[in-house]
mmCIF file of C-alpha atoms and ligand atoms in Angstrom:
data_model
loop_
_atom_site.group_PDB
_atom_site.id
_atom_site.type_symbol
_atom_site.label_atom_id
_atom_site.label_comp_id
_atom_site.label_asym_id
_atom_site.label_seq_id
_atom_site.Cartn_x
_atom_site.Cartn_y
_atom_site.Cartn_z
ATOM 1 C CA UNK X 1 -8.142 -28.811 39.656
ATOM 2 C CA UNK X 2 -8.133 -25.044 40.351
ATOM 3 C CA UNK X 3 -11.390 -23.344 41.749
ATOM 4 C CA UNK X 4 -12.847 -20.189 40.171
ATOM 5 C CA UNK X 5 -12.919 -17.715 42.370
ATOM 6 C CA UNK X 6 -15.847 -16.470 44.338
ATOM 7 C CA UNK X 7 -17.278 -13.604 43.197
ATOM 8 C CA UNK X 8 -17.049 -10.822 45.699
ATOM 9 C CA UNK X 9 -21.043 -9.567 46.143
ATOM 10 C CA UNK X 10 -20.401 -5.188 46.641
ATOM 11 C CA UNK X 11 -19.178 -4.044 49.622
ATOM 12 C CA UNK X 12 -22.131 -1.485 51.355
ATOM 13 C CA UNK X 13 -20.393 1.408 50.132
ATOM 14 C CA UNK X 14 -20.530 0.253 46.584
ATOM 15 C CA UNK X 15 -24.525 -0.760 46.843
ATOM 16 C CA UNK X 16 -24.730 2.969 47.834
ATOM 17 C CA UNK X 17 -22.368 3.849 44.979
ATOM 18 C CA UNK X 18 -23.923 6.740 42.198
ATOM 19 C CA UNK X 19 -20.842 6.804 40.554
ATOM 20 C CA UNK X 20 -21.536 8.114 37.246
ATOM 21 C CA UNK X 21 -25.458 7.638 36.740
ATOM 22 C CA UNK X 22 -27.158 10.151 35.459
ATOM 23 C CA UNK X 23 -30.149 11.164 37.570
ATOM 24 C CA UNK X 24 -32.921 14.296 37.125
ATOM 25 C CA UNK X 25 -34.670 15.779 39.886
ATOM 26 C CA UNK X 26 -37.788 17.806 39.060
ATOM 27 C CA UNK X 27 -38.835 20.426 41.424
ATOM 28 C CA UNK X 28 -35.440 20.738 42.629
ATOM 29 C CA UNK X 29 -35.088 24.186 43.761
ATOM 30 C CA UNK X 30 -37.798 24.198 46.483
ATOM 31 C CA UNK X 31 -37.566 23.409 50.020
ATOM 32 C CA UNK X 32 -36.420 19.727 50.152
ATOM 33 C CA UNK X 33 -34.870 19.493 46.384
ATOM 34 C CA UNK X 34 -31.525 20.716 46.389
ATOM 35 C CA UNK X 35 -31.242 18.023 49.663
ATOM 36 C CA UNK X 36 -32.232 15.372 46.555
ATOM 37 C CA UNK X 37 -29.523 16.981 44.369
ATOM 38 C CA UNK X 38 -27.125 17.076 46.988
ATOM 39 C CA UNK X 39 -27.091 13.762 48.319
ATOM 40 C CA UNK X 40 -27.511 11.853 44.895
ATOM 41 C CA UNK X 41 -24.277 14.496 43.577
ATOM 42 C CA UNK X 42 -22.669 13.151 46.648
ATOM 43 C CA UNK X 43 -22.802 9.720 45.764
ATOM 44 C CA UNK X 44 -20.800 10.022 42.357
ATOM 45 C CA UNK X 45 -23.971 10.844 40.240
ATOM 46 C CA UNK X 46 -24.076 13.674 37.702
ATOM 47 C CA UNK X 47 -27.588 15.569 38.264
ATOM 48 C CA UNK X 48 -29.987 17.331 35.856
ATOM 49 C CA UNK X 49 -31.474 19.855 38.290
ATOM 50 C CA UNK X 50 -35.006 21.017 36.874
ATOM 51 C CA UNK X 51 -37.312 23.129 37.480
ATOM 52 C CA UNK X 52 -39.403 26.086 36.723
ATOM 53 C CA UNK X 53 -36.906 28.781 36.971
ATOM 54 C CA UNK X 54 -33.632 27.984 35.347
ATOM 55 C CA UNK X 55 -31.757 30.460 37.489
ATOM 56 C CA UNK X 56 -32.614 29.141 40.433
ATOM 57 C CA UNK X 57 -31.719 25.737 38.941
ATOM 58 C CA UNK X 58 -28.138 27.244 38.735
ATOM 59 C CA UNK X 59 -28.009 28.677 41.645
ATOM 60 C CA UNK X 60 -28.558 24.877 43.220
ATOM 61 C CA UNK X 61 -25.900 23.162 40.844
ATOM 62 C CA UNK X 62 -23.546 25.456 41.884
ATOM 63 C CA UNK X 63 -24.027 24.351 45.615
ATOM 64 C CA UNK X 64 -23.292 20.719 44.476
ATOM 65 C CA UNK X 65 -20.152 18.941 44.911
ATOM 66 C CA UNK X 66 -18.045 20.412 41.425
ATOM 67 C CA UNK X 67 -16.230 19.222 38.867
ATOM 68 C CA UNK X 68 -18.910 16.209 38.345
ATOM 69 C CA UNK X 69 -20.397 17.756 35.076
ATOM 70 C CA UNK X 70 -24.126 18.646 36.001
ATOM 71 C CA UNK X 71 -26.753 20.364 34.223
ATOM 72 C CA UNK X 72 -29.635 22.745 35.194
ATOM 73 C CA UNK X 73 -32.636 23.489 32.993
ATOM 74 C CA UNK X 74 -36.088 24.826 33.048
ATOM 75 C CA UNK X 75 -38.744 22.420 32.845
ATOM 76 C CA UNK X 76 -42.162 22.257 33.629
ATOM 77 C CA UNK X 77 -43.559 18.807 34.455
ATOM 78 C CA UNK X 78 -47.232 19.282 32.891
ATOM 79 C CA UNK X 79 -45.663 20.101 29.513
ATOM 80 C CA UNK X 80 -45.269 17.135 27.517
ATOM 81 C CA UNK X 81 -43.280 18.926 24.695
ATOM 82 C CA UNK X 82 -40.887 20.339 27.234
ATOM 83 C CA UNK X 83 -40.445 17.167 29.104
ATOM 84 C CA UNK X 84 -40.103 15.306 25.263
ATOM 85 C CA UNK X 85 -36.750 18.417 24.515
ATOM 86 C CA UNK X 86 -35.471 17.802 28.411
ATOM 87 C CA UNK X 87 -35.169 13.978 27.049
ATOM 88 C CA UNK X 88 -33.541 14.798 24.325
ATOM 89 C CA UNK X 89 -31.337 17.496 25.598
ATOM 90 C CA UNK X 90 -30.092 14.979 28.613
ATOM 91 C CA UNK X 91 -29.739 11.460 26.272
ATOM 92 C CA UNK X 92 -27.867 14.018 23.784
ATOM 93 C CA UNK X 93 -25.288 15.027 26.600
ATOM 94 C CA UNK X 94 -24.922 12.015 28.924
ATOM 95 C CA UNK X 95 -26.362 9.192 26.608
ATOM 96 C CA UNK X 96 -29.169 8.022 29.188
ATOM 97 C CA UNK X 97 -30.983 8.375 32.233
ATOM 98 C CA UNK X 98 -30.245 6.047 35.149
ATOM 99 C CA UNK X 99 -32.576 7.643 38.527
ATOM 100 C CA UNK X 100 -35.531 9.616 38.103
ATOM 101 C CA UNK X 101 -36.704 11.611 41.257
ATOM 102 C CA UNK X 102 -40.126 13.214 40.621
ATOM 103 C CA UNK X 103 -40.068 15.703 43.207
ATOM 104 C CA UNK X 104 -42.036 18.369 42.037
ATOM 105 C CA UNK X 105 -45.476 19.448 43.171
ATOM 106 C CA UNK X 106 -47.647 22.232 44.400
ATOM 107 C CA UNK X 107 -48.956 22.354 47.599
ATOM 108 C CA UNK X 108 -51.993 25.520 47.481
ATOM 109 C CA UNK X 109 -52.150 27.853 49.742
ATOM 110 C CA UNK X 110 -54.150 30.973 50.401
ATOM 111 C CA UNK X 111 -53.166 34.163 50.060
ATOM 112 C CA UNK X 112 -55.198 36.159 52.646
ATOM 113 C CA UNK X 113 -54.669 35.338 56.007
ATOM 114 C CA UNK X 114 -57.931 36.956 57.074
ATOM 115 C CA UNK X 115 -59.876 34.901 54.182
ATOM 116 C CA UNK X 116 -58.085 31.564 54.688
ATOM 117 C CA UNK X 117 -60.409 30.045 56.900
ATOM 118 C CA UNK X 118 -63.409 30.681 54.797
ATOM 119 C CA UNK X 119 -62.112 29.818 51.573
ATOM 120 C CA UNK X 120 -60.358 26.542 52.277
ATOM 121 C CA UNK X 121 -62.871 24.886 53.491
ATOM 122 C CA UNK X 122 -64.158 21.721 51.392
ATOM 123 C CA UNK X 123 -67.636 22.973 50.471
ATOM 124 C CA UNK X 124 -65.664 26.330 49.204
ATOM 125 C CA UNK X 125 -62.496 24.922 47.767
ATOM 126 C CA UNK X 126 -61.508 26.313 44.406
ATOM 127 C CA UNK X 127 -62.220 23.916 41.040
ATOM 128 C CA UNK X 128 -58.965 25.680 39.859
ATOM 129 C CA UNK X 129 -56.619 24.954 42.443
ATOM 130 C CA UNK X 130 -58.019 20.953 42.567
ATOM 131 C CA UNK X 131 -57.560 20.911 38.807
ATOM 132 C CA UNK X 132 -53.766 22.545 39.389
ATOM 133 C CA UNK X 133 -52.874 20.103 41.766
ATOM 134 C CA UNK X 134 -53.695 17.571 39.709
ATOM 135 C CA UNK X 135 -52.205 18.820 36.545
ATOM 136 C CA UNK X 136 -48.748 19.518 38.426
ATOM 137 C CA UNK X 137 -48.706 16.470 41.258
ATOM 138 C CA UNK X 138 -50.405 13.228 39.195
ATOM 139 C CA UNK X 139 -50.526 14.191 35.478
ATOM 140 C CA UNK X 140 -47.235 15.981 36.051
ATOM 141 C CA UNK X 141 -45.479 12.593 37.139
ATOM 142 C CA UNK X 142 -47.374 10.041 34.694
ATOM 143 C CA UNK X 143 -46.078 12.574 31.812
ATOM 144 C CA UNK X 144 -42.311 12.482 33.504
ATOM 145 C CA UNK X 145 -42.141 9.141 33.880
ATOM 146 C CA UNK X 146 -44.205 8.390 30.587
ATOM 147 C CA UNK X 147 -41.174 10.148 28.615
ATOM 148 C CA UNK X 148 -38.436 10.627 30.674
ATOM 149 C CA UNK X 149 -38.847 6.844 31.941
ATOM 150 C CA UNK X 150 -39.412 5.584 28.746
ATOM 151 C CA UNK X 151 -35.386 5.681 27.655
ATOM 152 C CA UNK X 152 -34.947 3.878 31.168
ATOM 153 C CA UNK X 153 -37.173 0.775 30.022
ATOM 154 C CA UNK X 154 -35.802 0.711 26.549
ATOM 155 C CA UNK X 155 -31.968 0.442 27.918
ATOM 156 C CA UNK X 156 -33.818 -2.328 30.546
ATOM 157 C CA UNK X 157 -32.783 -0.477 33.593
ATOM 158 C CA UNK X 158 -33.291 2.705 35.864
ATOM 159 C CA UNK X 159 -34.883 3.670 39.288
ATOM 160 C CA UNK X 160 -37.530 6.252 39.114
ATOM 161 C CA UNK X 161 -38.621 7.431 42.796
ATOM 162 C CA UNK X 162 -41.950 9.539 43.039
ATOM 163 C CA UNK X 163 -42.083 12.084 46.247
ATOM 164 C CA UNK X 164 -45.525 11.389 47.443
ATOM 165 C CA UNK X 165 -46.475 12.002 51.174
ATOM 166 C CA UNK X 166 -47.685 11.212 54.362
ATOM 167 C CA UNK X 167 -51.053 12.726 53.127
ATOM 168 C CA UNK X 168 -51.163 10.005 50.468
ATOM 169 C CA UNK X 169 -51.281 7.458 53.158
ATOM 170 C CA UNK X 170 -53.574 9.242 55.455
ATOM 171 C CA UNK X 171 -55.811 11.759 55.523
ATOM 172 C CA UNK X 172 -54.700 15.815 57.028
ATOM 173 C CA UNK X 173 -55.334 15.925 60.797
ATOM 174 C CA UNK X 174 -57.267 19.419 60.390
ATOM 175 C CA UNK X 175 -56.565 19.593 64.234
ATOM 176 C CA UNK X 176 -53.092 20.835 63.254
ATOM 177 C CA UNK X 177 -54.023 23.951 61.486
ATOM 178 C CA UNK X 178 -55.730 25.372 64.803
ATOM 179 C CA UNK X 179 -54.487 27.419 66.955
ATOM 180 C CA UNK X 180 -54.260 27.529 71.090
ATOM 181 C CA UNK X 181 -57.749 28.410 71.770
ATOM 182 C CA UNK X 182 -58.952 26.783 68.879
ATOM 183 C CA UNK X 183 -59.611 28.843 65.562
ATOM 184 C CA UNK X 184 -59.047 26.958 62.650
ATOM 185 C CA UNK X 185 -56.886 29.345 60.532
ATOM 186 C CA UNK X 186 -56.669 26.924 57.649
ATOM 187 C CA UNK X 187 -57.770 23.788 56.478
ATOM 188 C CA UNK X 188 -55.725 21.651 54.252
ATOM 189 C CA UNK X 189 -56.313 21.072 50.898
ATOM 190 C CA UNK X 190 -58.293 18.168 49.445
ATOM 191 C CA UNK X 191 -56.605 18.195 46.171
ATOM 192 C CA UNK X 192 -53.133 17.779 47.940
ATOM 193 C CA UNK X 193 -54.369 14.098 49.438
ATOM 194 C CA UNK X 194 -56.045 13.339 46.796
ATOM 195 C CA UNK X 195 -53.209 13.462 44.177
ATOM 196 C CA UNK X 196 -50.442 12.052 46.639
ATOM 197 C CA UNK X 197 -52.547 8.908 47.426
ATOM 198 C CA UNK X 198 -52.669 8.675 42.877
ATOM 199 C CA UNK X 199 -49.114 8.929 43.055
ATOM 200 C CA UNK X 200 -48.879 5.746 45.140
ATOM 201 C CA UNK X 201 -51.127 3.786 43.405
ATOM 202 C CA UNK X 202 -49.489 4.855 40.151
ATOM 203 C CA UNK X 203 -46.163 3.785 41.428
ATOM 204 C CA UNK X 204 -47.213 0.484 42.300
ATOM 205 C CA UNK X 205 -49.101 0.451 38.521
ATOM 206 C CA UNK X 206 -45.614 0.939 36.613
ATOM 207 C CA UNK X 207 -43.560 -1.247 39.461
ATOM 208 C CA UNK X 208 -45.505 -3.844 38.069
ATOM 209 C CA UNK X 209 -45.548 -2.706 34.228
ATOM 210 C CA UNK X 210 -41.862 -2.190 34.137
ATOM 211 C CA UNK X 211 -40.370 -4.553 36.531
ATOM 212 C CA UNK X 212 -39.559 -6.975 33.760
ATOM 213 C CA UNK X 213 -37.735 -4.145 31.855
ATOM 214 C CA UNK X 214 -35.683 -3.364 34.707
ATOM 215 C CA UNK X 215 -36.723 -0.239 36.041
ATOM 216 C CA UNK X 216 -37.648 0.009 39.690
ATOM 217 C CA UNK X 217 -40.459 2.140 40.628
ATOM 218 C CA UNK X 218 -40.850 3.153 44.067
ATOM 219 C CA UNK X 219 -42.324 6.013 46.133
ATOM 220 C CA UNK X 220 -40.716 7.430 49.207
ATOM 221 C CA UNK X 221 -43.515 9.907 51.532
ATOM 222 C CA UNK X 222 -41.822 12.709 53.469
ATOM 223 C CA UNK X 223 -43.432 13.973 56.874
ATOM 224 C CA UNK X 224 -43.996 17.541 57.148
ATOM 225 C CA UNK X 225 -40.671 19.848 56.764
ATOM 226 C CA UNK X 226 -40.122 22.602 59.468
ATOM 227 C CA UNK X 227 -39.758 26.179 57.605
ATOM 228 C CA UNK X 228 -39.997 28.909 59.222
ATOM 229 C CA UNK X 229 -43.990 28.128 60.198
ATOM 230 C CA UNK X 230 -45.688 29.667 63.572
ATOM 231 C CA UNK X 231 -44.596 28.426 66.786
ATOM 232 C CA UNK X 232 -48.078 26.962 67.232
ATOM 233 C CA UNK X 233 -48.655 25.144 64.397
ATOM 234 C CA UNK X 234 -44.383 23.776 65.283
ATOM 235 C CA UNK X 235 -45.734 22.845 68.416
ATOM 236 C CA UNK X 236 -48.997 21.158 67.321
ATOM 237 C CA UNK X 237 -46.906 19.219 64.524
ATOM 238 C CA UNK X 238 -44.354 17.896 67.376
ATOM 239 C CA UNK X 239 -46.942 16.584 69.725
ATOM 240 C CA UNK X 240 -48.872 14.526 67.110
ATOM 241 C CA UNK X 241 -45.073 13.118 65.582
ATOM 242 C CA UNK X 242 -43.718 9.685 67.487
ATOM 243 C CA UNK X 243 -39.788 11.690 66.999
ATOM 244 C CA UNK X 244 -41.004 14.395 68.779
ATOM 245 C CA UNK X 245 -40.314 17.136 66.030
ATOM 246 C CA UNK X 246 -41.027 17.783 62.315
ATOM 247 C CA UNK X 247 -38.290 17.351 59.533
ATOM 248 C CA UNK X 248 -35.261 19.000 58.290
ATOM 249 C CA UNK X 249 -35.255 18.995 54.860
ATOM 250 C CA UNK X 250 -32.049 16.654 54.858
ATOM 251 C CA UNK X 251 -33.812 14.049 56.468
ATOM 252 C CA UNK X 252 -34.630 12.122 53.149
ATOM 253 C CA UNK X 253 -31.348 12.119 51.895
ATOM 254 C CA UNK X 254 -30.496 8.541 53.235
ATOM 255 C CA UNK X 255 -33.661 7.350 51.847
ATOM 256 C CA UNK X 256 -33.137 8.800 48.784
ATOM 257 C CA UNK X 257 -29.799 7.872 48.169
ATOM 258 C CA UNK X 258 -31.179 4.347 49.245
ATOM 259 C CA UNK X 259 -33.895 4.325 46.644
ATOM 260 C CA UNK X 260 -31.662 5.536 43.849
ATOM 261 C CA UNK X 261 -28.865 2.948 44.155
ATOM 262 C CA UNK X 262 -28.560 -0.599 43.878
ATOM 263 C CA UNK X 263 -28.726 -0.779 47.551
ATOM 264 C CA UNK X 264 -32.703 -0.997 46.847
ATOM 265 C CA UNK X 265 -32.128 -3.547 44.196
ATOM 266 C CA UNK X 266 -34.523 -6.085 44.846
ATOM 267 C CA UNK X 267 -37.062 -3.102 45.948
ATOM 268 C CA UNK X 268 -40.291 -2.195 43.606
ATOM 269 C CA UNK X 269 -43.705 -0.448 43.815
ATOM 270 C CA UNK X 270 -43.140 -0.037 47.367
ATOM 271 C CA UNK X 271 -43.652 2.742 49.418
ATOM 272 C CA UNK X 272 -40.767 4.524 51.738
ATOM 273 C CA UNK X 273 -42.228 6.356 54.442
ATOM 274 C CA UNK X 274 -39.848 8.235 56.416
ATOM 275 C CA UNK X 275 -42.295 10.709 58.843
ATOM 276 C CA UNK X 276 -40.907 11.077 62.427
ATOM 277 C CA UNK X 277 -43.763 8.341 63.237
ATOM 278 C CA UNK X 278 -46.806 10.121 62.024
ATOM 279 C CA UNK X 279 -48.387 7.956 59.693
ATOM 280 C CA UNK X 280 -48.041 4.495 62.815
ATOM 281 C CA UNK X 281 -50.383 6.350 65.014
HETATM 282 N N1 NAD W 301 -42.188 20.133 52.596
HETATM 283 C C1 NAD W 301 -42.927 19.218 53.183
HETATM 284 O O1 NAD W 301 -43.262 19.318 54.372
HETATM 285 C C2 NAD W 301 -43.333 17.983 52.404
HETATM 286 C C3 NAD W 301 -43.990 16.944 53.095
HETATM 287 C C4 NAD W 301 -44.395 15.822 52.387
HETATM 288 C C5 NAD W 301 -44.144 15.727 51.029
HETATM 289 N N2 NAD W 301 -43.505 16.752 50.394
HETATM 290 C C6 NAD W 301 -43.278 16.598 48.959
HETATM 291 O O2 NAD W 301 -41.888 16.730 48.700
HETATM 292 C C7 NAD W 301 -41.704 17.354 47.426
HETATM 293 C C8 NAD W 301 -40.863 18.598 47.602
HETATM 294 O O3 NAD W 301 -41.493 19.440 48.552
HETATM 295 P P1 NAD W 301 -40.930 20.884 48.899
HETATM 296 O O4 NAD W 301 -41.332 21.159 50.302
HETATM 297 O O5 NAD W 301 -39.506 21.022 48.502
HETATM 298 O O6 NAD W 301 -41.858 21.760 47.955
HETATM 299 P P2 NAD W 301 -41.545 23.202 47.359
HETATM 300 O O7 NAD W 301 -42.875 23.835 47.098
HETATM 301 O O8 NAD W 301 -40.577 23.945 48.225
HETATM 302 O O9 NAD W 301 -40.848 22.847 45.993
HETATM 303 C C9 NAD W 301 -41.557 22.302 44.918
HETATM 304 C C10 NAD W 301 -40.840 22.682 43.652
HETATM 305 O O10 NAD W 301 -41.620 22.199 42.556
HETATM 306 C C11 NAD W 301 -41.557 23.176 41.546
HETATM 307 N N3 NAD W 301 -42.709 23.067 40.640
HETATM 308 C C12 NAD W 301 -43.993 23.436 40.842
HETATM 309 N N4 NAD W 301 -44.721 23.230 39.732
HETATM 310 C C13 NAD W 301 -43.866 22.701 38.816
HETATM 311 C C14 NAD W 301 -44.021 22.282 37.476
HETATM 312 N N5 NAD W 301 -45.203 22.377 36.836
HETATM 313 N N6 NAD W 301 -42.932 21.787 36.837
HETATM 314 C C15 NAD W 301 -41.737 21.701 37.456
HETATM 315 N N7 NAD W 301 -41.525 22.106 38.716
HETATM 316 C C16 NAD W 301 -42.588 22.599 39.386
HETATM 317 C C17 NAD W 301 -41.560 24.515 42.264
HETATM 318 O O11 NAD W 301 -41.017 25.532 41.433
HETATM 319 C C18 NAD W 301 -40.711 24.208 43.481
HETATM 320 O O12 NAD W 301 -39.353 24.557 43.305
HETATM 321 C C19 NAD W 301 -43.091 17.622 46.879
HETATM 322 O O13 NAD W 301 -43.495 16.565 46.048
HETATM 323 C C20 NAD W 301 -43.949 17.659 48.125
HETATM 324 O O14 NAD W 301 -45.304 17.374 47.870
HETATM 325 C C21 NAD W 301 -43.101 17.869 51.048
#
């Protein structure tokens, strides 16, 4: 009697494979989001690159691989009617969503140098900027995923990845923000922790919820990114970081790419932490 053949499981490339998903980014024309765009456009997939600012949203497809049929739009993450017309913009053009990377977030800052100091600290810290950060980083992703993952469940399958942080695992080393000799010049915000450590506990919330519909919900928490900051604060960063150094921006691609793809197929409500280090010491 003749055997069936064995069925061959993919080859690593294939696991990797993006070829022809459909995957939105939010926040993607910041620091670390066209890096998203580009390595999940690498792959095969066809990307929705969103942000605020549609220009700029161009300005990043047109850096990705061509010919793969991508689309740029404005979108604001907080606004459930524009994140209900991004849905049915994207299922009207590709059909579905397969890999949803909610990237987007703010991270305050203060504008005055000279005030910084004063007004960042806890017992002075702005009601406004804690309720913006949580609008934009928690409410922001339970309203993306709440429509733009609800498509996702209802075909039974999808990957949604939320960008949380080292500060959702642990909390801001204030030490960083001084400088030799001491003076604090900042201190990091408590609404940034805060909303990063909901983000993982949300993630874990809809692993659970929609694991039996298929969808995969994981988080993946970035170290710090190296732009442009003071040598000092560089410095500071480096010595405190296991690798030595603080990240390029391209440093989560392999992660990403990882998270996204059925290479991470048996992988939900977990948490990715890819930090140089930081967050094992
Ligand atoms: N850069 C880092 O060192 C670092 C470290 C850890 C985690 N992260 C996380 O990685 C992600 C990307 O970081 P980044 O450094 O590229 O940040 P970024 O500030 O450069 O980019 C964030 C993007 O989000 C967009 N955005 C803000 N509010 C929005 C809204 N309401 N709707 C839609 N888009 C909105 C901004 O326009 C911006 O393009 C964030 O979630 C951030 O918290 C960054």
């Amino acid at each position: 009697m003749q055997q069936e053949p064995l069925s061959q499981p993919p080859t690593s490339p294939e696991l990797f494979s993006l070829e022809g998903k459909i995957v939105l980014v939010t926040g993607a024309t910041g620091l670390i989001g066209p890096h998203h765009c580009a390595a999940l456009a690498e792959a095969g997939a066809r990307v929705v690159v969103a942000d605020l600012d549609k220009n700029r949203c161009e300005q990043v497809l047109q850096t990705l691989p061509a010919g793969a049929g991508h689309l740029a739009l404005s979108l604001d993450v907080a606004d459930p009617a524009a994140l209900a017309e991004t849905r049915n913009l994207v299922l009207q053009q590709f059909g579905r969503i397969d890999v949803l990377v909610n990237n987007a977030a703010v991270n305050d800052m203060f504008e005055n140098p000279a005030l910084a100091a004063e007004q960042s600290r806890f017992e002075n810290y702005p009601l406004e900027m804690w309720l913006k950060s949580i609008e934009v980083n928690l409410t922001g992703v339970f309203l993306a995923c709440q429509i733009l993952g609800a498509p996702m469940a209802e075909r039974g399958s999808g990957s949604i990845i939320n960008i949380a942080s080292t500060y959702g695992i642990v909390g801001p080393d204030q030490r960083l923000y001084q400088k030799p000799g001491g003076a604090q010049v900042f201190f990091k915000s408590p609404a940034y922790p805060a909303t990063k450590g909901g983000v993982l506990n949300f993630t874990r919330y809809l692993a659970a919820y929609w694991g039996k519909a298929g969808v995969r919900v994981n988080a993946l928490s970035p170290g710090g990114v190296a732009n442009g900051q003071d040598d000092w604060f560089i410095q500071n960063y480096a010595q405190r970081t296991p690798l030595g150094r603080m990240a390029n921006p391209q440093d989560y691609k392999g992660a990403l790419l990882f998270l996204a793809s059925d290479a991470s197929a048996y992988m939900t409500g977990a948490n990715l932490v890819v930090d140089g280090g930081w967050t094992a010491i």
